[in-house]
Amino acid sequence: MELRVIEKLLEKYFNAETTIAEEKDLKLYFSSPDVVPHLEQYRPLFGYFSQQEEQKFDKTLPLKTKRHYGRWMSVAASVVLLGGLLTFYNTQPAEEDLGTYDDPEVAFRETQKALQMLSTNVNIGMGSVHQVGKEYEKTTKQIIKEKRKEHHVEQKSKE
């Protein structure tokens, strides 16, 4: 193959514009003994790809499904809501009248205040739940990373 064609193919290859056939031509050229000296530096690259194509992975991988915590999030939200309600009712003085109101506007304002207090407590509780969730994810990722390192060390020691 002509040197100009090879150089043009290399340029296309490094710009990720080559076709599979063109890449095969490059692999074929760099596997031949008559590579030009200034292109000799690319021989290991294409030799590596050829070598890796021949290798096959024949071990079975155990597939672990992801755990879904959707059910637990609803339980946590229920606990936070219950905690917020208990906090709300425990902070009200005993002598305050929590009965009915004759004026609808007053009842509306009091209902808004009660719902605002409840919303505030639920938001505080949900913030705690999110923080716990973030810490859990962080710890889980760290454990997985350590397990991968241990597995990698085991693989190296077997070789």
mmCIF file of C-alpha atoms in Angstrom:
data_model
loop_
_atom_site.group_PDB
_atom_site.id
_atom_site.type_symbol
_atom_site.label_atom_id
_atom_site.label_comp_id
_atom_site.label_asym_id
_atom_site.label_seq_id
_atom_site.Cartn_x
_atom_site.Cartn_y
_atom_site.Cartn_z
ATOM 1 C CA MET A 1 0.000 0.000 0.000
ATOM 2 C CA GLU A 2 1.234 3.520 -0.709
ATOM 3 C CA LEU A 3 2.703 5.603 2.066
ATOM 4 C CA ARG A 4 0.374 8.535 1.336
ATOM 5 C CA VAL A 5 -2.674 6.287 1.640
ATOM 6 C CA ILE A 6 -1.462 4.881 4.950
ATOM 7 C CA GLU A 7 -0.757 8.352 6.346
ATOM 8 C CA LYS A 8 -4.175 9.560 5.216
ATOM 9 C CA LEU A 9 -5.815 6.511 6.832
ATOM 10 C CA LEU A 10 -3.889 7.150 10.057
ATOM 11 C CA GLU A 11 -5.093 10.732 10.117
ATOM 12 C CA LYS A 12 -8.671 9.582 9.567
ATOM 13 C CA TYR A 13 -8.198 6.902 12.256
ATOM 14 C CA PHE A 14 -7.072 9.409 14.885
ATOM 15 C CA ASN A 15 -9.988 11.677 13.974
ATOM 16 C CA ALA A 16 -12.367 8.690 14.410
ATOM 17 C CA GLU A 17 -13.498 8.842 10.791
ATOM 18 C CA THR A 18 -12.367 5.453 9.449
ATOM 19 C CA THR A 19 -14.560 2.593 8.399
ATOM 20 C CA ILE A 20 -14.049 -0.964 9.605
ATOM 21 C CA ALA A 21 -12.520 -1.909 6.254
ATOM 22 C CA GLU A 22 -10.027 0.960 6.494
ATOM 23 C CA GLU A 23 -9.097 -0.090 10.028
ATOM 24 C CA LYS A 24 -8.510 -3.628 8.779
ATOM 25 C CA ASP A 25 -6.217 -2.218 6.109
ATOM 26 C CA LEU A 26 -4.257 -0.362 8.781
ATOM 27 C CA LYS A 27 -3.981 -3.496 10.944
ATOM 28 C CA LEU A 28 -2.858 -5.485 7.936
ATOM 29 C CA TYR A 29 -0.233 -2.874 7.022
ATOM 30 C CA PHE A 30 1.178 -2.630 10.548
ATOM 31 C CA SER A 31 1.324 -6.407 10.886
ATOM 32 C CA SER A 32 3.500 -6.642 7.771
ATOM 33 C CA PRO A 33 7.308 -6.487 8.068
ATOM 34 C CA ASP A 34 7.743 -3.546 5.681
ATOM 35 C CA VAL A 35 6.514 -0.641 7.857
ATOM 36 C CA VAL A 36 8.134 2.721 7.167
ATOM 37 C CA PRO A 37 10.503 3.777 10.020
ATOM 38 C CA HIS A 38 8.657 6.991 10.916
ATOM 39 C CA LEU A 39 5.385 5.017 11.288
ATOM 40 C CA GLU A 40 6.992 2.215 13.292
ATOM 41 C CA GLN A 41 5.736 3.847 16.502
ATOM 42 C CA TYR A 42 2.137 2.855 15.638
ATOM 43 C CA ARG A 43 2.922 -0.841 15.169
ATOM 44 C CA PRO A 44 2.359 -1.788 18.867
ATOM 45 C CA LEU A 45 -1.021 -0.035 18.835
ATOM 46 C CA PHE A 46 -2.389 -2.044 15.943
ATOM 47 C CA GLY A 47 -0.603 -5.188 17.097
ATOM 48 C CA TYR A 48 -2.327 -4.854 20.448
ATOM 49 C CA PHE A 49 -5.738 -4.606 18.797
ATOM 50 C CA SER A 50 -5.059 -7.718 16.731
ATOM 51 C CA GLN A 51 -3.914 -9.609 19.811
ATOM 52 C CA GLN A 52 -6.965 -8.519 21.817
ATOM 53 C CA GLU A 53 -9.357 -9.611 19.071
ATOM 54 C CA GLU A 54 -8.090 -13.175 19.464
ATOM 55 C CA GLN A 55 -8.735 -13.270 23.213
ATOM 56 C CA LYS A 56 -12.101 -14.452 24.425
ATOM 57 C CA PHE A 57 -13.673 -14.065 27.853
ATOM 58 C CA ASP A 58 -15.105 -17.428 28.821
ATOM 59 C CA LYS A 59 -15.930 -17.011 32.499
ATOM 60 C CA THR A 60 -19.484 -16.551 33.640
ATOM 61 C CA LEU A 61 -20.257 -13.367 35.468
ATOM 62 C CA PRO A 62 -22.677 -13.495 38.379
ATOM 63 C CA LEU A 63 -25.348 -10.942 37.708
ATOM 64 C CA LYS A 64 -26.513 -9.039 40.733
ATOM 65 C CA THR A 65 -29.678 -7.072 40.363
ATOM 66 C CA LYS A 66 -29.860 -3.582 41.712
ATOM 67 C CA ARG A 67 -31.736 -3.188 44.915
ATOM 68 C CA HIS A 68 -34.711 -0.925 44.733
ATOM 69 C CA TYR A 69 -35.380 1.113 47.818
ATOM 70 C CA GLY A 70 -38.684 2.583 46.682
ATOM 71 C CA ARG A 71 -40.659 0.717 49.320
ATOM 72 C CA TRP A 72 -38.307 1.840 52.035
ATOM 73 C CA MET A 73 -38.508 5.457 50.906
ATOM 74 C CA SER A 74 -42.294 5.394 51.350
ATOM 75 C CA VAL A 75 -41.869 3.863 54.823
ATOM 76 C CA ALA A 76 -39.304 6.534 55.703
ATOM 77 C CA ALA A 77 -41.597 9.284 54.408
ATOM 78 C CA SER A 78 -44.450 7.881 56.525
ATOM 79 C CA VAL A 79 -42.242 7.845 59.609
ATOM 80 C CA VAL A 80 -41.158 11.426 58.953
ATOM 81 C CA LEU A 81 -44.776 12.513 58.463
ATOM 82 C CA LEU A 82 -45.824 10.801 61.687
ATOM 83 C CA GLY A 83 -42.896 12.395 63.514
ATOM 84 C CA GLY A 84 -43.873 15.793 62.152
ATOM 85 C CA LEU A 85 -47.471 15.350 63.293
ATOM 86 C CA LEU A 86 -46.372 14.267 66.757
ATOM 87 C CA THR A 87 -44.006 17.222 66.999
ATOM 88 C CA PHE A 88 -46.734 19.582 65.872
ATOM 89 C CA TYR A 89 -49.258 18.336 68.405
ATOM 90 C CA ASN A 90 -46.701 18.210 71.232
ATOM 91 C CA THR A 91 -45.676 21.859 70.698
ATOM 92 C CA GLN A 92 -49.249 23.191 71.054
ATOM 93 C CA PRO A 93 -50.069 24.464 74.554
ATOM 94 C CA ALA A 94 -52.731 22.416 76.349
ATOM 95 C CA GLU A 95 -54.960 25.414 77.159
ATOM 96 C CA GLU A 96 -55.252 26.587 73.552
ATOM 97 C CA ASP A 97 -58.647 25.930 71.977
ATOM 98 C CA LEU A 98 -58.325 23.602 69.019
ATOM 99 C CA GLY A 99 -62.063 23.418 68.390
ATOM 100 C CA THR A 100 -64.196 24.883 65.647
ATOM 101 C CA TYR A 101 -64.175 28.470 64.390
ATOM 102 C CA ASP A 102 -67.210 30.592 63.642
ATOM 103 C CA ASP A 103 -65.437 32.853 61.156
ATOM 104 C CA PRO A 104 -64.355 31.003 57.971
ATOM 105 C CA GLU A 105 -61.475 33.430 57.352
ATOM 106 C CA VAL A 106 -59.996 32.757 60.785
ATOM 107 C CA ALA A 107 -60.412 29.003 60.241
ATOM 108 C CA PHE A 108 -58.672 29.328 56.860
ATOM 109 C CA ARG A 109 -55.725 31.268 58.358
ATOM 110 C CA GLU A 110 -55.352 28.794 61.220
ATOM 111 C CA THR A 111 -55.470 25.875 58.781
ATOM 112 C CA GLN A 112 -52.792 27.541 56.665
ATOM 113 C CA LYS A 113 -50.584 28.034 59.736
ATOM 114 C CA ALA A 114 -51.056 24.406 60.760
ATOM 115 C CA LEU A 115 -50.247 23.131 57.278
ATOM 116 C CA GLN A 116 -47.209 25.420 57.050
ATOM 117 C CA MET A 117 -45.878 24.061 60.352
ATOM 118 C CA LEU A 118 -46.516 20.516 59.180
ATOM 119 C CA SER A 119 -44.801 21.219 55.847
ATOM 120 C CA THR A 120 -41.787 22.707 57.613
ATOM 121 C CA ASN A 121 -41.415 19.658 59.861
ATOM 122 C CA VAL A 122 -41.836 17.243 56.953
ATOM 123 C CA ASN A 123 -39.228 19.144 54.923
ATOM 124 C CA ILE A 124 -36.798 19.006 57.837
ATOM 125 C CA GLY A 125 -37.407 15.262 58.152
ATOM 126 C CA MET A 126 -37.027 14.683 54.404
ATOM 127 C CA GLY A 127 -33.748 16.606 54.464
ATOM 128 C CA SER A 128 -32.523 14.145 57.080
ATOM 129 C CA VAL A 129 -33.704 11.212 54.983
ATOM 130 C CA HIS A 130 -31.884 12.583 51.922
ATOM 131 C CA GLN A 131 -28.720 13.093 53.966
ATOM 132 C CA VAL A 132 -28.904 9.511 55.241
ATOM 133 C CA GLY A 133 -29.476 8.308 51.672
ATOM 134 C CA LYS A 134 -26.431 10.218 50.413
ATOM 135 C CA GLU A 135 -24.264 8.792 53.186
ATOM 136 C CA TYR A 136 -25.551 5.293 52.388
ATOM 137 C CA GLU A 137 -24.741 5.689 48.676
ATOM 138 C CA LYS A 138 -21.292 7.099 49.494
ATOM 139 C CA THR A 139 -20.522 4.198 51.822
ATOM 140 C CA THR A 140 -21.852 1.650 49.327
ATOM 141 C CA LYS A 141 -19.683 3.078 46.528
ATOM 142 C CA GLN A 142 -16.649 3.011 48.809
ATOM 143 C CA ILE A 143 -17.288 -0.631 49.740
ATOM 144 C CA ILE A 144 -17.743 -1.598 46.085
ATOM 145 C CA LYS A 145 -14.518 0.216 45.169
ATOM 146 C CA GLU A 146 -12.635 -1.650 47.929
ATOM 147 C CA LYS A 147 -14.097 -4.987 46.797
ATOM 148 C CA ARG A 148 -12.990 -4.284 43.232
ATOM 149 C CA LYS A 149 -9.485 -3.492 44.447
ATOM 150 C CA GLU A 150 -9.408 -6.740 46.449
ATOM 151 C CA HIS A 151 -10.657 -8.671 43.424
ATOM 152 C CA HIS A 152 -8.036 -6.995 41.221
ATOM 153 C CA VAL A 153 -5.273 -7.880 43.701
ATOM 154 C CA GLU A 154 -6.536 -11.483 43.800
ATOM 155 C CA GLN A 155 -6.513 -11.649 39.999
ATOM 156 C CA LYS A 156 -2.941 -10.278 39.861
ATOM 157 C CA SER A 157 -1.770 -12.771 42.484
ATOM 158 C CA LYS A 158 -3.288 -15.666 40.500
ATOM 159 C CA GLU A 159 -1.366 -14.589 37.400
#
